[in-house]
Amino acid sequence: MEWTIQELAARAGITSRTLRHYDRVGLLAPSRVGANGYRYYDPTAVARLQRILLMRRLGMGLPAIADVLAEEVDTLDGLRGHIAALEEERDRVERQIRSVRHTLEALLAGAEPQMDVMLAGFNDHYKDEVISRWGERAFQVSNDWWHGKTIDQQRAWKQAAEDLVAAWVAAVKAGDSPTSEHAQSLAARHVRWLSQIPGTPTAEGDRERSIEMVNGIGDMFVDDPRFVAMYDDEAGATFVRDALQAYARTRM
């Protein structure tokens, strides 16, 4: 059985243009190309697309997906890993459902919801990311710091973050170079902003780990679709990464 590129795109909920892009970057080639130039996809290709879409749903960028597929020896092990990741996501969503149901039932009963229960499941992704990169202590210290703020303090912090993002986007649109003085001043501002978060290497004055963190954050901005969108597009995210990594290399 085979599907044309239009049929596969329709069934996968994506566009033919996306499938062509996956082919150009080496992620998913058609099973064959007919004499008429039409692209056809067999079950093996569809299984590969399924895995690509799963990894995209989990927030992975295309370069990271390509690395996973290239390094993988056993397709069955890869599928088992995806099932485990999906089950973990399912568990997280179920925790969110329970916490929202708790809030609803408490309010309907005229009772005060338990605040720790209300947020169960909502900060897990953030928690996992921080722990995987910087350890349990970094998460706990920064989490306590954040929840110790008043609502107004949290709003002010978020506004500072939004102002920083807007400044980065403006620098890209102005045609600045990542190594220009303006871009490097933004990188310094970004690092100062990070150093205000307790538990991070920059806050603790650990030079080597601070450099590692800034480089890692720069890569994350390009690899993670959430940050690509935050900086308008891939070009914006790449600009921020290059500026931060140049700053880490020359001024930290």
Coordinates of N, CA and C in Angstrom, one line a residue:
M1 N 0.8 -1.2 0.0 CA 0.0 0.0 0.0 C 0.9 1.2 0.0
E2 N 0.5 2.2 -0.8 CA 1.2 3.5 -0.8 C 0.2 4.7 -0.8
W3 N 0.7 5.8 -0.3 CA 0.0 7.0 -0.4 C 0.8 8.0 -1.1
T4 N 0.1 8.9 -1.8 CA 0.7 10.0 -2.5 C 1.1 11.1 -1.4
I5 N 1.9 12.0 -1.8 CA 2.2 13.1 -0.8 C 1.0 13.8 -0.3
Q6 N 0.0 14.1 -1.2 CA -1.2 14.8 -0.8 C -2.0 13.9 0.2
E7 N -2.1 12.6 -0.1 CA -2.8 11.7 0.8 C -2.2 11.6 2.2
L8 N -0.9 11.5 2.2 CA -0.2 11.4 3.5 C -0.3 12.7 4.3
A9 N -0.2 13.8 3.6 CA -0.3 15.1 4.3 C -1.7 15.3 4.9
A10 N -2.7 14.9 4.1 CA -4.1 15.0 4.6 C -4.3 14.1 5.9
R11 N -3.8 12.9 5.8 CA -4.0 12.0 6.9 C -3.2 12.4 8.2
A12 N -2.0 13.0 7.9 CA -1.1 13.3 9.1 C -1.5 14.7 9.6
G13 N -2.3 15.5 9.0 CA -2.7 16.8 9.4 C -1.6 17.8 9.2
I14 N -0.7 17.6 8.2 CA 0.3 18.5 7.9 C 0.2 18.9 6.5
T15 N 1.1 19.7 5.9 CA 1.1 20.1 4.6 C 2.1 19.4 3.7
S16 N 1.8 19.4 2.4 CA 2.7 18.8 1.4 C 4.1 19.5 1.5
R17 N 4.0 20.8 1.7 CA 5.2 21.6 1.8 C 6.1 21.1 3.0
T18 N 5.4 20.8 4.1 CA 6.2 20.2 5.3 C 6.9 18.9 4.9
L19 N 6.2 18.0 4.2 CA 6.8 16.8 3.8 C 8.0 17.0 2.8
R20 N 7.8 17.9 1.9 CA 8.9 18.2 1.0 C 10.1 18.8 1.8
H21 N 9.8 19.6 2.8 CA 10.9 20.1 3.7 C 11.6 19.0 4.4
Y22 N 10.9 18.1 5.0 CA 11.5 16.9 5.6 C 12.4 16.2 4.7
D23 N 12.0 16.1 3.4 CA 12.8 15.4 2.5 C 14.1 16.2 2.2
R24 N 14.0 17.5 2.1 CA 15.2 18.3 1.8 C 16.2 18.3 2.9
V25 N 15.7 18.2 4.2 CA 16.7 18.2 5.3 C 17.1 16.8 5.7
G26 N 16.6 15.8 4.9 CA 17.1 14.4 5.2 C 16.3 13.7 6.3
L27 N 15.2 14.2 6.7 CA 14.4 13.5 7.7 C 13.5 12.4 7.2
L28 N 12.9 12.7 6.1 CA 11.9 11.7 5.5 C 11.9 11.8 4.0
A29 N 12.4 10.8 3.4 CA 12.4 10.7 1.9 C 11.2 9.9 1.5
P30 N 10.6 10.2 0.3 CA 9.5 9.3 -0.2 C 10.1 7.9 -0.4
S31 N 9.2 7.0 -0.4 CA 9.6 5.6 -0.7 C 10.0 5.4 -2.1
R32 N 9.3 6.1 -3.0 CA 9.7 6.2 -4.4 C 9.1 7.4 -5.0
V33 N 9.7 7.8 -6.2 CA 9.2 8.9 -7.0 C 8.8 8.3 -8.3
G34 N 7.5 8.5 -8.7 CA 7.0 7.9 -9.9 C 7.6 8.6 -11.2
A35 N 7.4 8.1 -12.3 CA 7.8 8.6 -13.6 C 7.2 10.0 -13.8
N36 N 6.0 10.2 -13.2 CA 5.3 11.5 -13.3 C 5.8 12.5 -12.3
G37 N 6.8 12.1 -11.5 CA 7.4 13.1 -10.5 C 6.6 13.0 -9.2
Y38 N 5.6 12.2 -9.1 CA 4.8 12.2 -7.8 C 5.6 11.4 -6.8
R39 N 5.4 11.8 -5.5 CA 6.1 11.1 -4.4 C 5.1 10.2 -3.8
Y40 N 5.6 9.0 -3.5 CA 4.8 8.0 -2.8 C 5.5 7.5 -1.5
Y41 N 4.6 7.2 -0.5 CA 5.1 6.8 0.8 C 4.4 5.4 1.2
D42 N 5.3 4.5 1.6 CA 4.8 3.2 2.0 C 4.7 3.1 3.6
P43 N 4.3 2.0 4.1 CA 4.1 1.9 5.6 C 5.4 2.2 6.4
T44 N 6.6 1.8 5.8 CA 7.8 2.1 6.5 C 8.0 3.7 6.7
A45 N 7.8 4.4 5.6 CA 7.9 5.8 5.6 C 6.9 6.5 6.5
V46 N 5.7 5.9 6.5 CA 4.6 6.5 7.4 C 5.0 6.2 8.9
A47 N 5.6 5.1 9.2 CA 6.1 4.8 10.6 C 7.1 5.8 11.0
R48 N 8.0 6.2 10.0 CA 9.1 7.1 10.3 C 8.4 8.5 10.6
L49 N 7.4 8.9 9.7 CA 6.8 10.1 9.9 C 6.1 10.2 11.3
Q50 N 5.5 9.1 11.7 CA 4.8 9.0 13.0 C 5.8 9.4 14.1
R51 N 7.0 8.9 14.0 CA 8.0 9.1 15.0 C 8.4 10.6 15.0
I52 N 8.6 11.1 13.8 CA 9.0 12.5 13.6 C 7.9 13.4 14.3
L53 N 6.6 13.1 14.0 CA 5.6 13.9 14.6 C 5.5 13.8 16.1
L54 N 5.8 12.6 16.6 CA 5.8 12.4 18.0 C 6.9 13.3 18.7
M55 N 8.1 13.3 18.1 CA 9.2 14.0 18.7 C 8.9 15.5 18.5
R56 N 8.3 16.0 17.4 CA 7.9 17.4 17.3 C 6.9 17.7 18.4
R57 N 6.0 16.9 18.7 CA 4.9 17.1 19.7 C 5.6 17.2 21.1
L58 N 6.7 16.5 21.3 CA 7.4 16.6 22.6 C 8.3 17.8 22.6
G59 N 8.3 18.6 21.6 CA 9.1 19.9 21.7 C 10.5 19.8 21.1
M60 N 10.8 18.7 20.4 CA 12.2 18.6 19.8 C 12.3 19.3 18.5
G61 N 13.4 20.0 18.3 CA 13.7 20.6 17.0 C 14.1 19.6 15.9
L62 N 14.1 20.0 14.7 CA 14.4 19.1 13.6 C 15.8 18.6 13.7
P63 N 16.8 19.4 14.0 CA 18.2 18.9 14.1 C 18.3 17.8 15.2
A64 N 17.6 18.0 16.3 CA 17.7 17.0 17.4 C 17.0 15.7 16.9
I65 N 15.9 15.8 16.2 CA 15.2 14.7 15.7 C 16.1 13.9 14.7
A66 N 16.7 14.6 13.8 CA 17.6 14.0 12.8 C 18.7 13.2 13.6
D67 N 19.3 13.8 14.6 CA 20.3 13.1 15.4 C 19.8 11.8 16.0
V68 N 18.6 11.9 16.6 CA 18.0 10.7 17.2 C 17.8 9.6 16.1
L69 N 17.3 9.9 15.0 CA 17.0 8.9 14.0 C 18.3 8.4 13.4
A70 N 19.3 9.3 13.2 CA 20.6 8.9 12.6 C 21.4 7.9 13.6
E71 N 21.3 8.2 14.9 CA 22.1 7.4 15.8 C 21.4 6.1 16.2
E72 N 20.1 6.0 15.9 CA 19.4 4.8 16.4 C 19.7 3.6 15.6
V73 N 19.9 2.5 16.3 CA 20.3 1.2 15.7 C 19.0 0.4 15.6
D74 N 18.2 0.4 16.6 CA 17.0 -0.5 16.6 C 15.8 0.3 16.6
T75 N 15.0 0.2 15.5 CA 13.7 1.0 15.4 C 12.8 0.6 16.5
L76 N 12.7 -0.7 16.9 CA 11.8 -1.1 17.9 C 12.1 -0.4 19.2
D77 N 13.4 -0.3 19.6 CA 13.7 0.4 20.8 C 13.3 1.8 20.8
G78 N 13.5 2.4 19.6 CA 13.0 3.8 19.4 C 11.5 4.0 19.7
L79 N 10.7 3.0 19.1 CA 9.3 3.1 19.3 C 8.9 2.9 20.8
R80 N 9.7 2.0 21.5 CA 9.4 1.8 22.9 C 9.7 3.0 23.7
G81 N 10.8 3.7 23.3 CA 11.1 5.0 24.0 C 10.0 6.0 23.8
H82 N 9.4 6.1 22.6 CA 8.3 7.0 22.3 C 7.1 6.7 23.1
I83 N 6.8 5.4 23.3 CA 5.7 5.0 24.1 C 5.9 5.4 25.5
A84 N 7.1 5.2 26.0 CA 7.4 5.7 27.4 C 7.2 7.2 27.6
A85 N 7.6 7.9 26.6 CA 7.5 9.4 26.7 C 6.0 9.8 26.6
L86 N 5.3 9.1 25.7 CA 3.8 9.4 25.6 C 3.1 9.1 26.9
E87 N 3.5 7.9 27.5 CA 2.8 7.5 28.8 C 3.2 8.5 29.9
E88 N 4.4 9.0 29.9 CA 4.7 10.1 30.8 C 3.9 11.3 30.6
E89 N 3.7 11.7 29.4 CA 2.9 12.9 29.1 C 1.5 12.6 29.5
R90 N 1.0 11.4 29.2 CA -0.4 11.1 29.6 C -0.5 11.2 31.1
D91 N 0.4 10.7 31.9 CA 0.4 10.8 33.4 C 0.4 12.3 33.8
R92 N 1.1 13.1 33.1 CA 1.2 14.5 33.5 C -0.2 15.2 33.2
V93 N -0.8 14.9 32.1 CA -2.1 15.4 31.8 C -3.2 14.9 32.8
E94 N -3.1 13.7 33.2 CA -4.0 13.1 34.2 C -3.9 13.9 35.5
R95 N -2.6 14.2 35.9 CA -2.4 15.0 37.1 C -3.0 16.3 37.0
Q96 N -2.9 17.0 35.8 CA -3.5 18.3 35.6 C -5.1 18.2 35.7
I97 N -5.6 17.1 35.1 CA -7.1 16.9 35.2 C -7.5 16.8 36.7
R98 N -6.8 16.0 37.4 CA -7.2 15.9 38.9 C -7.1 17.2 39.6
S99 N -6.0 18.0 39.3 CA -5.9 19.2 40.0 C -7.0 20.2 39.7
V100 N -7.3 20.3 38.4 CA -8.4 21.2 38.0 C -9.8 20.7 38.5
R101 N -10.0 19.4 38.6 CA -11.2 18.9 39.1 C -11.3 19.2 40.6
H102 N -10.1 19.1 41.3 CA -10.1 19.5 42.7 C -10.5 20.9 42.9
T103 N -10.0 21.8 42.1 CA -10.4 23.2 42.2 C -11.8 23.5 42.0
L104 N -12.4 22.8 40.9 CA -13.8 23.0 40.6 C -14.7 22.5 41.7
E105 N -14.4 21.3 42.2 CA -15.2 20.7 43.2 C -15.2 21.5 44.5
A106 N -14.0 22.0 44.9 CA -13.9 22.8 46.1 C -14.7 24.1 46.0
L107 N -14.6 24.7 44.8 CA -15.3 26.0 44.6 C -16.8 25.7 44.6
L108 N -17.3 24.6 44.0 CA -18.7 24.3 44.0 C -19.2 24.0 45.4
A109 N -18.3 23.5 46.2 CA -18.7 23.2 47.6 C -18.6 24.4 48.5
G110 N -18.1 25.5 48.0 CA -17.9 26.7 48.8 C -16.6 26.6 49.7
A111 N -15.7 25.7 49.4 CA -14.5 25.5 50.2 C -13.3 26.1 49.5
E112 N -12.2 26.2 50.2 CA -11.0 26.8 49.7 C -10.1 25.7 49.1
P113 N -9.8 25.8 47.8 CA -9.0 24.7 47.2 C -7.6 24.7 47.9
Q114 N -6.9 23.6 47.9 CA -5.6 23.5 48.4 C -4.6 23.9 47.3
M115 N -3.8 24.9 47.7 CA -3.0 25.6 46.7 C -2.0 24.6 46.0
D116 N -1.4 23.7 46.9 CA -0.4 22.8 46.3 C -1.0 21.8 45.3
V117 N -2.3 21.4 45.6 CA -3.0 20.5 44.8 C -3.4 21.2 43.5
M118 N -3.7 22.5 43.6 CA -4.2 23.2 42.4 C -3.1 23.3 41.3
L119 N -1.8 23.3 41.7 CA -0.8 23.4 40.7 C -0.1 22.1 40.4
A120 N -0.6 21.0 40.9 CA 0.0 19.7 40.6 C -0.1 19.4 39.1
G121 N 1.0 19.0 38.5 CA 1.0 18.7 37.1 C 1.3 19.8 36.2
F122 N 1.3 21.1 36.7 CA 1.4 22.2 35.8 C 2.9 22.7 35.7
N123 N 3.7 22.4 36.7 CA 5.1 22.8 36.6 C 6.0 21.6 36.4
D124 N 5.5 20.4 36.1 CA 6.3 19.3 35.9 C 7.3 19.4 34.8
H125 N 6.8 19.9 33.6 CA 7.7 20.0 32.5 C 8.9 20.9 32.8
Y126 N 8.6 22.0 33.4 CA 9.6 23.0 33.8 C 10.6 22.3 34.8
K127 N 10.0 21.6 35.7 CA 10.8 20.9 36.8 C 11.7 19.9 36.1
D128 N 11.2 19.1 35.2 CA 12.0 18.0 34.6 C 13.2 18.7 33.8
E129 N 12.9 19.7 33.0 CA 13.9 20.4 32.2 C 15.0 20.9 33.1
V130 N 14.7 21.6 34.2 CA 15.7 22.2 35.1 C 16.5 21.1 35.7
I131 N 15.9 20.1 36.2 CA 16.6 19.0 36.9 C 17.5 18.3 36.0
S132 N 17.1 18.0 34.8 CA 17.9 17.3 33.8 C 19.1 18.1 33.4
R133 N 19.0 19.5 33.4 CA 20.1 20.3 33.0 C 21.0 20.7 34.2
W134 N 20.4 21.0 35.3 CA 21.1 21.7 36.4 C 21.0 21.0 37.7
G135 N 20.2 20.0 37.8 CA 20.1 19.2 39.1 C 18.9 19.6 39.9
E136 N 18.6 18.7 40.9 CA 17.4 18.9 41.8 C 17.5 20.2 42.6
R137 N 18.7 20.5 43.1 CA 18.9 21.7 44.0 C 18.5 23.0 43.2
A138 N 19.0 23.0 41.9 CA 18.7 24.2 41.1 C 17.2 24.5 41.0
F139 N 16.5 23.3 40.8 CA 15.0 23.5 40.6 C 14.4 23.9 42.0
Q140 N 14.8 23.3 43.0 CA 14.1 23.6 44.3 C 14.4 25.0 44.8
V141 N 15.6 25.5 44.6 CA 16.0 26.8 45.1 C 15.2 27.8 44.2
S142 N 15.3 27.7 42.9 CA 14.6 28.6 42.0 C 13.1 28.6 42.2
N143 N 12.5 27.4 42.4 CA 11.1 27.2 42.5 C 10.6 27.9 43.8
D144 N 11.4 27.7 44.9 CA 11.1 28.4 46.2 C 11.1 29.9 46.0
W145 N 12.2 30.4 45.3 CA 12.3 31.8 45.1 C 11.2 32.4 44.3
W146 N 10.7 31.7 43.3 CA 9.6 32.2 42.4 C 8.3 32.3 43.2
H147 N 8.0 31.2 43.9 CA 6.7 31.1 44.7 C 6.8 32.0 45.9
G148 N 7.9 32.5 46.3 CA 8.0 33.4 47.4 C 7.8 34.8 47.0
K149 N 7.6 35.1 45.7 CA 7.3 36.4 45.2 C 5.9 36.7 45.4
T150 N 5.5 38.0 45.5 CA 4.1 38.4 45.4 C 3.7 38.4 44.0
I151 N 2.4 38.5 43.8 CA 1.9 38.6 42.4 C 2.5 39.7 41.6
D152 N 2.6 40.9 42.3 CA 3.2 42.1 41.6 C 4.6 41.9 41.3
Q153 N 5.4 41.2 42.1 CA 6.8 40.9 41.8 C 6.9 39.9 40.7
Q154 N 6.0 38.9 40.6 CA 6.0 38.0 39.5 C 5.7 38.7 38.2
R155 N 4.7 39.6 38.2 CA 4.4 40.3 37.0 C 5.6 41.2 36.6
A156 N 6.2 41.8 37.5 CA 7.4 42.7 37.2 C 8.5 41.9 36.5
W157 N 8.7 40.7 37.1 CA 9.8 39.8 36.5 C 9.4 39.4 35.1
K158 N 8.2 39.0 34.9 CA 7.7 38.6 33.6 C 7.8 39.7 32.6
Q159 N 7.5 40.9 33.1 CA 7.6 42.1 32.2 C 9.1 42.4 31.8
A160 N 10.0 42.2 32.7 CA 11.4 42.4 32.4 C 11.8 41.3 31.4
A161 N 11.3 40.1 31.5 CA 11.7 39.1 30.5 C 11.1 39.5 29.1
E162 N 9.9 39.9 29.1 CA 9.2 40.3 27.8 C 10.0 41.5 27.2
D163 N 10.4 42.4 28.0 CA 11.2 43.6 27.5 C 12.5 43.1 26.9
L164 N 13.2 42.1 27.5 CA 14.4 41.6 27.0 C 14.2 40.9 25.7
V165 N 13.2 40.1 25.6 CA 12.8 39.5 24.3 C 12.6 40.5 23.2
A166 N 11.8 41.5 23.5 CA 11.5 42.6 22.6 C 12.7 43.3 22.1
A167 N 13.7 43.5 23.0 CA 15.0 44.1 22.6 C 15.8 43.3 21.7
W168 N 15.8 42.0 21.9 CA 16.4 41.0 21.0 C 15.8 41.1 19.6
V169 N 14.5 41.0 19.6 CA 13.8 41.0 18.3 C 14.1 42.3 17.5
A170 N 14.1 43.4 18.2 CA 14.3 44.7 17.6 C 15.8 44.7 17.0
A171 N 16.7 44.1 17.7 CA 18.1 44.1 17.2 C 18.2 43.3 16.0
V172 N 17.5 42.2 15.9 CA 17.5 41.4 14.7 C 16.9 42.2 13.5
K173 N 15.8 42.8 13.8 CA 15.1 43.6 12.7 C 15.9 44.8 12.2
A174 N 16.8 45.3 13.2 CA 17.6 46.4 12.8 C 18.8 46.0 12.0
G175 N 19.0 44.7 11.9 CA 20.2 44.2 11.1 C 21.5 44.2 11.8
D176 N 21.4 44.2 13.1 CA 22.7 44.1 13.9 C 23.4 42.7 13.7
S177 N 24.7 42.7 13.9 CA 25.4 41.5 13.9 C 25.4 40.9 15.4
P178 N 25.4 39.6 15.5 CA 25.5 39.0 16.9 C 26.7 39.5 17.7
T179 N 27.8 39.9 17.0 CA 29.0 40.3 17.7 C 29.1 41.8 17.9
S180 N 28.1 42.5 17.4 CA 28.1 44.0 17.5 C 28.0 44.4 19.0
E181 N 28.4 45.6 19.3 CA 28.4 46.1 20.7 C 27.0 46.1 21.2
H182 N 26.0 46.4 20.4 CA 24.6 46.4 20.9 C 24.2 45.0 21.2
A183 N 24.5 44.0 20.3 CA 24.1 42.7 20.6 C 24.8 42.1 21.8
Q184 N 26.1 42.5 22.0 CA 26.8 42.0 23.1 C 26.3 42.6 24.4
S185 N 25.8 43.9 24.3 CA 25.3 44.5 25.5 C 24.0 43.8 25.9
L186 N 23.2 43.4 24.9 CA 22.0 42.6 25.2 C 22.3 41.2 25.8
A187 N 23.4 40.6 25.3 CA 23.8 39.4 25.9 C 24.2 39.5 27.4
A188 N 25.0 40.6 27.6 CA 25.3 40.9 29.0 C 24.1 41.1 29.9
R189 N 23.1 41.8 29.3 CA 21.9 42.1 30.1 C 21.2 40.7 30.3
H190 N 21.2 39.8 29.3 CA 20.5 38.5 29.5 C 21.2 37.7 30.6
V191 N 22.5 37.7 30.6 CA 23.3 37.0 31.6 C 23.0 37.6 33.0
R192 N 22.9 38.9 33.1 CA 22.6 39.5 34.4 C 21.2 39.1 34.8
W193 N 20.3 39.0 33.9 CA 18.9 38.6 34.2 C 18.9 37.2 34.7
L194 N 19.7 36.3 34.1 CA 19.8 34.9 34.6 C 20.4 34.9 36.0
S195 N 21.4 35.7 36.2 CA 22.1 35.7 37.5 C 21.2 36.1 38.7
Q196 N 20.0 36.6 38.4 CA 19.1 37.0 39.5 C 18.3 35.8 40.0
I197 N 18.4 34.6 39.3 CA 17.6 33.4 39.6 C 18.5 32.6 40.5
P198 N 18.1 32.4 41.8 CA 18.9 31.6 42.7 C 19.0 30.2 42.2
G199 N 20.1 29.6 42.5 CA 20.3 28.2 42.1 C 21.0 28.0 40.8
T200 N 21.0 29.0 40.0 CA 21.7 28.9 38.7 C 23.2 29.2 38.9
P201 N 24.0 28.6 38.0 CA 25.5 28.8 38.0 C 25.8 30.3 38.0
T202 N 25.1 31.1 37.2 CA 25.4 32.5 37.2 C 25.1 33.2 38.5
A203 N 24.1 32.8 39.2 CA 23.8 33.4 40.5 C 24.9 33.0 41.5
E204 N 25.4 31.8 41.4 CA 26.4 31.3 42.3 C 27.8 31.7 42.0
G205 N 28.0 32.4 40.8 CA 29.4 32.8 40.4 C 30.3 31.7 40.0
D206 N 29.7 30.6 39.5 CA 30.5 29.5 39.0 C 30.8 29.7 37.5
R207 N 32.0 30.2 37.2 CA 32.3 30.6 35.9 C 32.2 29.5 34.8
E208 N 32.8 28.4 35.1 CA 32.7 27.3 34.1 C 31.3 26.8 33.8
R209 N 30.6 26.6 34.8 CA 29.2 26.1 34.6 C 28.3 27.2 34.1
S210 N 28.6 28.5 34.4 CA 27.9 29.6 33.8 C 28.0 29.7 32.3
I211 N 29.3 29.5 31.9 CA 29.6 29.5 30.4 C 28.8 28.3 29.8
E212 N 28.9 27.2 30.4 CA 28.1 26.0 29.9 C 26.6 26.3 29.8
M213 N 26.1 26.9 30.9 CA 24.7 27.2 30.9 C 24.3 28.2 29.8
V214 N 25.0 29.2 29.6 CA 24.7 30.2 28.6 C 24.8 29.6 27.2
N215 N 25.8 28.8 26.9 CA 25.9 28.1 25.7 C 24.7 27.1 25.5
G216 N 24.4 26.4 26.5 CA 23.2 25.5 26.4 C 21.9 26.2 26.2
I217 N 21.7 27.3 26.8 CA 20.5 28.1 26.6 C 20.4 28.6 25.2
G218 N 21.6 29.0 24.7 CA 21.6 29.5 23.3 C 21.2 28.4 22.3
D219 N 21.7 27.2 22.5 CA 21.3 26.0 21.7 C 19.8 25.7 21.8
M220 N 19.3 25.8 23.1 CA 17.9 25.5 23.3 C 17.0 26.5 22.6
F221 N 17.4 27.7 22.5 CA 16.6 28.7 21.8 C 16.4 28.3 20.3
V222 N 17.4 27.7 19.7 CA 17.2 27.3 18.3 C 16.6 25.9 18.2
D223 N 16.8 25.0 19.1 CA 16.3 23.7 19.0 C 14.9 23.5 19.4
D224 N 14.4 24.4 20.3 CA 13.1 24.2 20.9 C 12.1 25.2 20.2
P225 N 11.1 24.6 19.6 CA 10.1 25.4 18.8 C 9.5 26.5 19.7
R226 N 9.3 26.3 21.0 CA 8.7 27.3 21.8 C 9.5 28.6 21.8
F227 N 10.9 28.5 21.8 CA 11.7 29.7 21.9 C 11.9 30.2 20.5
V228 N 11.9 29.4 19.4 CA 11.9 29.9 18.1 C 10.8 30.9 17.8
A229 N 9.6 30.4 18.3 CA 8.4 31.3 18.1 C 8.5 32.6 19.0
M230 N 9.1 32.4 20.1 CA 9.2 33.6 21.0 C 10.1 34.7 20.4
Y231 N 11.1 34.3 19.7 CA 12.0 35.3 19.0 C 11.6 35.5 17.5
D232 N 10.3 35.2 17.2 CA 9.7 35.5 15.9 C 9.9 34.3 14.9
D233 N 11.1 33.9 14.8 CA 11.4 32.8 13.8 C 12.8 32.2 14.1
E234 N 13.2 31.3 13.2 CA 14.5 30.6 13.5 C 15.6 31.6 13.3
A235 N 15.5 32.6 12.4 CA 16.6 33.5 12.3 C 16.8 34.3 13.6
G236 N 15.7 34.7 14.2 CA 15.8 35.5 15.4 C 16.4 34.7 16.6
A237 N 16.0 33.4 16.7 CA 16.5 32.5 17.7 C 18.0 32.3 17.5
T238 N 18.4 32.1 16.2 CA 19.8 31.9 15.9 C 20.6 33.1 16.2
F239 N 20.1 34.3 16.0 CA 20.8 35.5 16.3 C 21.1 35.6 17.8
V240 N 20.1 35.3 18.6 CA 20.2 35.3 20.1 C 21.3 34.3 20.5
R241 N 21.2 33.1 20.0 CA 22.1 32.0 20.3 C 23.6 32.5 20.0
D242 N 23.7 33.0 18.8 CA 25.1 33.4 18.4 C 25.6 34.5 19.2
A243 N 24.8 35.5 19.6 CA 25.2 36.6 20.4 C 25.6 36.1 21.8
L244 N 24.7 35.2 22.4 CA 25.0 34.7 23.7 C 26.3 33.9 23.8
Q245 N 26.5 33.0 22.8 CA 27.7 32.2 22.7 C 28.9 33.0 22.5
A246 N 28.8 34.0 21.7 CA 30.0 34.9 21.5 C 30.3 35.6 22.8
Y247 N 29.3 36.0 23.5 CA 29.5 36.7 24.8 C 30.2 35.7 25.8
A248 N 29.7 34.5 25.8 CA 30.2 33.5 26.7 C 31.7 33.2 26.4
R249 N 32.0 33.2 25.1 CA 33.3 32.8 24.6 C 34.3 33.9 24.9
T250 N 33.9 35.2 24.8 CA 34.9 36.3 24.8 C 34.8 37.2 26.1
R251 N 33.7 37.1 26.8 CA 33.5 38.1 27.9 C 33.2 37.5 29.3
M252 N 33.0 36.2 29.3 CA 32.6 35.6 30.6 C 33.9 34.9 31.3

